[in-house]
PDB file of C-alpha atoms in Angstrom:
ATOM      1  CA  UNK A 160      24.133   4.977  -1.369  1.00  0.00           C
ATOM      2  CA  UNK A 161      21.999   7.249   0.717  1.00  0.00           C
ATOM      3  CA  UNK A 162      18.412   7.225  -1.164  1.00  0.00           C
ATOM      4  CA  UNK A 163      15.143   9.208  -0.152  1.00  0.00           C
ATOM      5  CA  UNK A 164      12.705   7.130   0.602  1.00  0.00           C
ATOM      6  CA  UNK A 165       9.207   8.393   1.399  1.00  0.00           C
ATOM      7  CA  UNK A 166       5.417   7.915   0.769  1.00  0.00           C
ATOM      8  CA  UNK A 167       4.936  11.181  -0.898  1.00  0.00           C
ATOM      9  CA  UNK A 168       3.492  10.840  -4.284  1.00  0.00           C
ATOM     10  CA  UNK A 169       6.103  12.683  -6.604  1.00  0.00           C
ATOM     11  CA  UNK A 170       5.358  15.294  -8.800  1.00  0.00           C
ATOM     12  CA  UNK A 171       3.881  15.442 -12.082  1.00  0.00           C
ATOM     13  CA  UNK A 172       7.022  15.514 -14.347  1.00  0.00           C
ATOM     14  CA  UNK A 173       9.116  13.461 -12.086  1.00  0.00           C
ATOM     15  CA  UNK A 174       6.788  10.636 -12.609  1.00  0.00           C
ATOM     16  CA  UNK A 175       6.135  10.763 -16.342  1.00  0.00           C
ATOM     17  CA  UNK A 176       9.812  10.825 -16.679  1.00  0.00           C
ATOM     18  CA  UNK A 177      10.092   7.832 -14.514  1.00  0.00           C
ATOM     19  CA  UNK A 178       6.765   5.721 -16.293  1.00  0.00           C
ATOM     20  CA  UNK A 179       8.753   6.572 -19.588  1.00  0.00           C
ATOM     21  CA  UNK A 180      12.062   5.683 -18.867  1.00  0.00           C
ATOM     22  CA  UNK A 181      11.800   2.191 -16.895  1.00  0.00           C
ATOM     23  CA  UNK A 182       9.135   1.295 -19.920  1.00  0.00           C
ATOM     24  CA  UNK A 183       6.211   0.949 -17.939  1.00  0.00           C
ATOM     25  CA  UNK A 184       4.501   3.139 -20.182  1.00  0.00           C
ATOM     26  CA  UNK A 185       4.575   0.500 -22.717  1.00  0.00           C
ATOM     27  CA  UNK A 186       3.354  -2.479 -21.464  1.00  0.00           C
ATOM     28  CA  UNK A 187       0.111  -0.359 -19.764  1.00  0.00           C
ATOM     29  CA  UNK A 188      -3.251  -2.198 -21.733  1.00  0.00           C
ATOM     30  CA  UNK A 189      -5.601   0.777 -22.981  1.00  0.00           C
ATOM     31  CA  UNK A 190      -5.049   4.388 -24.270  1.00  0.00           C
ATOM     32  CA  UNK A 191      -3.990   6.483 -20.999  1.00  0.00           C
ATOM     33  CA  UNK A 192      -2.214   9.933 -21.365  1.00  0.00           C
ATOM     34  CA  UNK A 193       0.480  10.740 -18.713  1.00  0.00           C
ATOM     35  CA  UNK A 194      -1.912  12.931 -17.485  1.00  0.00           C
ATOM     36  CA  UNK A 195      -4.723  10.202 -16.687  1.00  0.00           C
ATOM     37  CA  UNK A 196      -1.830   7.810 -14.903  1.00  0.00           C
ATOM     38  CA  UNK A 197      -0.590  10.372 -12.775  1.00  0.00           C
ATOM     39  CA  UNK A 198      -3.593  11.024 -11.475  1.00  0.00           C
ATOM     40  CA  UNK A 199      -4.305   7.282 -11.093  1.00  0.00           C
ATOM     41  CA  UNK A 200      -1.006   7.339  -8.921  1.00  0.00           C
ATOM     42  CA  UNK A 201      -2.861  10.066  -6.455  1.00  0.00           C
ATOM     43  CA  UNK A 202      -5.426   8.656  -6.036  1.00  0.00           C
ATOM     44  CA  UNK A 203      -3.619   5.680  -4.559  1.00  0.00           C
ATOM     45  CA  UNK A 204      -4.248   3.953  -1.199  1.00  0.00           C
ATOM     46  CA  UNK A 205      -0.271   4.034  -0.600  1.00  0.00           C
ATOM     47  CA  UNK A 206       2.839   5.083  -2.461  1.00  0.00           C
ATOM     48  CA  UNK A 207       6.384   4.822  -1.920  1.00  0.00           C
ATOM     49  CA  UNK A 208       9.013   7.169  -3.806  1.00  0.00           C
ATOM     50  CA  UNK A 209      12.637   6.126  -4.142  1.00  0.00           C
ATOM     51  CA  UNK A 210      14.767   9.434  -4.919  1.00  0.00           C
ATOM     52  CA  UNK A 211      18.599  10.300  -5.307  1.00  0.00           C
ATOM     53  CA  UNK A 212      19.251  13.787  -4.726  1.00  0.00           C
ATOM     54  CA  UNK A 213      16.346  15.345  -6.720  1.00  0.00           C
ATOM     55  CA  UNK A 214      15.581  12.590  -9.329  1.00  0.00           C
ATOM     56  CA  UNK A 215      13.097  10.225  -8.913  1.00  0.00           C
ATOM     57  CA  UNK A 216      15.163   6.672  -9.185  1.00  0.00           C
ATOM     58  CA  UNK A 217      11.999   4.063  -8.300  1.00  0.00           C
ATOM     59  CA  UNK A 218       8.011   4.331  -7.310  1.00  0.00           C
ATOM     60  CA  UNK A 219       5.756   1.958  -6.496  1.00  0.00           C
ATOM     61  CA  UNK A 220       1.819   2.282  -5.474  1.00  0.00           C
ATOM     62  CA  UNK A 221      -1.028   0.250  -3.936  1.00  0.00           C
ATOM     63  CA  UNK A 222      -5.022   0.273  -4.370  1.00  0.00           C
ATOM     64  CA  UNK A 223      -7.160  -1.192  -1.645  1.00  0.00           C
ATOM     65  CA  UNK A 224      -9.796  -1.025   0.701  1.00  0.00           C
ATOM     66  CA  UNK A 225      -7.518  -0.573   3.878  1.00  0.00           C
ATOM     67  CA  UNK A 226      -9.358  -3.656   5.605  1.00  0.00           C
ATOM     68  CA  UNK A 227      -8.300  -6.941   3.499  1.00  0.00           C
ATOM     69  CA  UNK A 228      -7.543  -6.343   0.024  1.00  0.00           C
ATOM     70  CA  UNK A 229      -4.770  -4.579  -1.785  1.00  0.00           C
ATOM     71  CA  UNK A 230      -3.315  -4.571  -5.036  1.00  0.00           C
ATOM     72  CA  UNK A 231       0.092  -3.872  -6.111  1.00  0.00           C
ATOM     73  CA  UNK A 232       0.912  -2.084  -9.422  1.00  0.00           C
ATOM     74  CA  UNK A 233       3.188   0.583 -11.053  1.00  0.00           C
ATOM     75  CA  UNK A 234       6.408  -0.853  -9.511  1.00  0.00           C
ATOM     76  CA  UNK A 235       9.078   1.013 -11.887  1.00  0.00           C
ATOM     77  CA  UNK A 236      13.018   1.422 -11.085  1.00  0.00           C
ATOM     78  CA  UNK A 237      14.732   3.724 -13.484  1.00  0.00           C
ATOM     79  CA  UNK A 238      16.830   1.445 -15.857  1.00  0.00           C
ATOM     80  CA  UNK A 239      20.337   2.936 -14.719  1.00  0.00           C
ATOM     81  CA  UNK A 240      19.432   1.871 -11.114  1.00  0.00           C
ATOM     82  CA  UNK A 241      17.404  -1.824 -12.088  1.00  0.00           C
ATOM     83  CA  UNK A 242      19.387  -4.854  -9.984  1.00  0.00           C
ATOM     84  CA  UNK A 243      20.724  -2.601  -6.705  1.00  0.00           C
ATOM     85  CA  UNK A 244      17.534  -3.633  -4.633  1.00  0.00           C
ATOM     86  CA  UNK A 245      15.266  -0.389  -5.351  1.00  0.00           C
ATOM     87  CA  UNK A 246      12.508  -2.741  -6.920  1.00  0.00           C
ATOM     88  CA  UNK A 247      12.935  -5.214  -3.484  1.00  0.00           C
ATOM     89  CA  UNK A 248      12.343  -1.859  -1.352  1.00  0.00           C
ATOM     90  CA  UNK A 249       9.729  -0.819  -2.971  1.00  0.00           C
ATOM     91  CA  UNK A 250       8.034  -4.009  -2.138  1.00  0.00           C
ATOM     92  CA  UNK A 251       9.449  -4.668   0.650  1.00  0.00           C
ATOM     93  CA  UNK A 252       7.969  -1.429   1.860  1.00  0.00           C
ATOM     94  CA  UNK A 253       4.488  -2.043   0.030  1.00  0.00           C
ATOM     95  CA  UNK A 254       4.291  -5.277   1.637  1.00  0.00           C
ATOM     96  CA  UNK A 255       4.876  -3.490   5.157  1.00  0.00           C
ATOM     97  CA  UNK A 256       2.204  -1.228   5.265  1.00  0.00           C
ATOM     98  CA  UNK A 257      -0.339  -3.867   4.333  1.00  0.00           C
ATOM     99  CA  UNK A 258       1.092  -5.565   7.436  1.00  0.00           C
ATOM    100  CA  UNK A 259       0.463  -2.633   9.685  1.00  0.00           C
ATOM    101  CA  UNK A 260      -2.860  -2.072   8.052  1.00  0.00           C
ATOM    102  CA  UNK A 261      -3.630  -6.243   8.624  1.00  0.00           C
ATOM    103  CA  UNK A 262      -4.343  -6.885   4.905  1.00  0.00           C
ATOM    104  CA  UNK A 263      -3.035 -10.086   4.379  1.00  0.00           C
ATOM    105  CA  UNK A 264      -4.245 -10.470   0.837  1.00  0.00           C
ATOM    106  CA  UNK A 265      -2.216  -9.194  -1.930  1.00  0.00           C
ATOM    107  CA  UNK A 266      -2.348  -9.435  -5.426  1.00  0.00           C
ATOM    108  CA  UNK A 267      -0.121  -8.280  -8.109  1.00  0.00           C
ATOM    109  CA  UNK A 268      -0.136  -6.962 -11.829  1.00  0.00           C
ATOM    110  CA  UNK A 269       3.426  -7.243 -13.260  1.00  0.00           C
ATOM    111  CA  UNK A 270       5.094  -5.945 -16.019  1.00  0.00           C
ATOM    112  CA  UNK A 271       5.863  -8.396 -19.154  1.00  0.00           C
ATOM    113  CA  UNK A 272       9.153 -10.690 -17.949  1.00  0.00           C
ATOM    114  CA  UNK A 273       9.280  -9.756 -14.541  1.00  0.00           C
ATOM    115  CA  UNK A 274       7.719 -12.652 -13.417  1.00  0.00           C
ATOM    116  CA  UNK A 275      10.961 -14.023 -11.843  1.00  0.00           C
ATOM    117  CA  UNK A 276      11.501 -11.036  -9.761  1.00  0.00           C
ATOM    118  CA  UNK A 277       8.504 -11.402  -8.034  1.00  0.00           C
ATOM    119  CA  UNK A 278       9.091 -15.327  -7.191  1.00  0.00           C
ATOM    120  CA  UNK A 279      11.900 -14.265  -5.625  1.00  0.00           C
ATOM    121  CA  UNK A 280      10.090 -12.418  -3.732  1.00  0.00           C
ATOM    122  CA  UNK A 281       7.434 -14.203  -1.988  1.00  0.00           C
ATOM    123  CA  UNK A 282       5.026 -13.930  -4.398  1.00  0.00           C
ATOM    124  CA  UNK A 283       3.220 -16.872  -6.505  1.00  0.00           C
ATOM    125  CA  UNK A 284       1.427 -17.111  -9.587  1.00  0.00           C
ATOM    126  CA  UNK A 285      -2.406 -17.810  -9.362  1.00  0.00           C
ATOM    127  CA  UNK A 286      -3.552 -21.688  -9.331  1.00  0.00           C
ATOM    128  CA  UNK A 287      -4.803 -23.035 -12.713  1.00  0.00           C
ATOM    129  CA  UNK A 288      -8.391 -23.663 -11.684  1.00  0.00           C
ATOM    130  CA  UNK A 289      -8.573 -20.163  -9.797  1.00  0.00           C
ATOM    131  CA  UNK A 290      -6.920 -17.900 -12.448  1.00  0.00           C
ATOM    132  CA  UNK A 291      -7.252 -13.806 -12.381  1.00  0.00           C
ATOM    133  CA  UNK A 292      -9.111 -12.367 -15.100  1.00  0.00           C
ATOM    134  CA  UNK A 293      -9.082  -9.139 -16.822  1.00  0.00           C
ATOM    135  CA  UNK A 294     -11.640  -7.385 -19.239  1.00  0.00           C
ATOM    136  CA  UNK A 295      -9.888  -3.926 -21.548  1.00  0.00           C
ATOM    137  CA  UNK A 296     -13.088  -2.336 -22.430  1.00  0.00           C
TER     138      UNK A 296
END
C-alpha cells in the first residue's frame, strides 16, 4: 500500500478519532480531555503521521531537549491496520530523527501489553536497581 507519511501534526478530529479508536485513550494515567492531549501532541519536539487517503491510520510523537534526551510516547496504529508494520515505521522513523539530531538516549512509555513489540524492536526494559519512576499528582 501507498501510505502518507509525514511529520505534520494532524488535525484536531483526526487525532481524537485515532487516540479513541487504537485505545490509547484508555490506558492514559490522569483526567485529560481530548482537547488537553491534542495539544500535548503540538507541542511535541517531533511527530510522525501515518495516513491512507484522508484518514489518519498511525501517529507517533517525541518530547526532548534536541541535544541528548528524548522520550517516546503516543505510538497508536488504528486497530484495522495493527500487525502491517505502521507501529515499526513509526519508530523506525522516531528513532531516525533522534539519530540526525545525535540523541542517543531514548526512553519509552508503552501502552499496557505492548511490551513485546518494543523488544522486538531494539528496545529494553530498565535494569532492576535503576528502575523509571513515575508520580500521578
Amino acid at each position: 500500500m501507498n501510505y502518507l507519511v509525514t511529520d505534520k501534526t494532524p488535525e484536531y478530529k483526526p487525532f481524537a478519532h485515532l487516540h479513541e479508536v487504537s485505545g490509547l485513550l484508555k490506558n492514559k494515567k490522569g483526567n485529560y480531555t481530548q482537547e488537553q492531549l491534542y495539544t500535548a501532541a503540538t507541542n511535541s519536539w517531533y511527530c510522525l503521521s501515518i495516513y491512507d487517503g484522508e484518514s489518519l491510520i498511525a501517529f507517533g510523537r517525541m518530547i526532548s531537549d534536541g541535544v541528548y534526551q528524548a522520550l517516546i510516547c503516543d505510538v497508536m496504529v488504528d486497530p484495522s491496520y495493527q500487525g502491517t508494520g505502521l507501529g515499526k515505521e513509526i519508530i523506525e522513523g522516531l528513532l531516525q530523527k533522534c539519530q540526525q539530531s545525535g540523541i542517543q538516549s531514548i526512553q519509552l512509555f508503552s501502552a499496557k501489553g505492548k511490551q513485546q513489540f518494543y523488544k522486538k524492536l531494539g528496545f529494553q526494559e530498565r535494569e532492576a536497581d535503576a528502575p523509571g519512576m513515575s508520580i500521578v499528582i
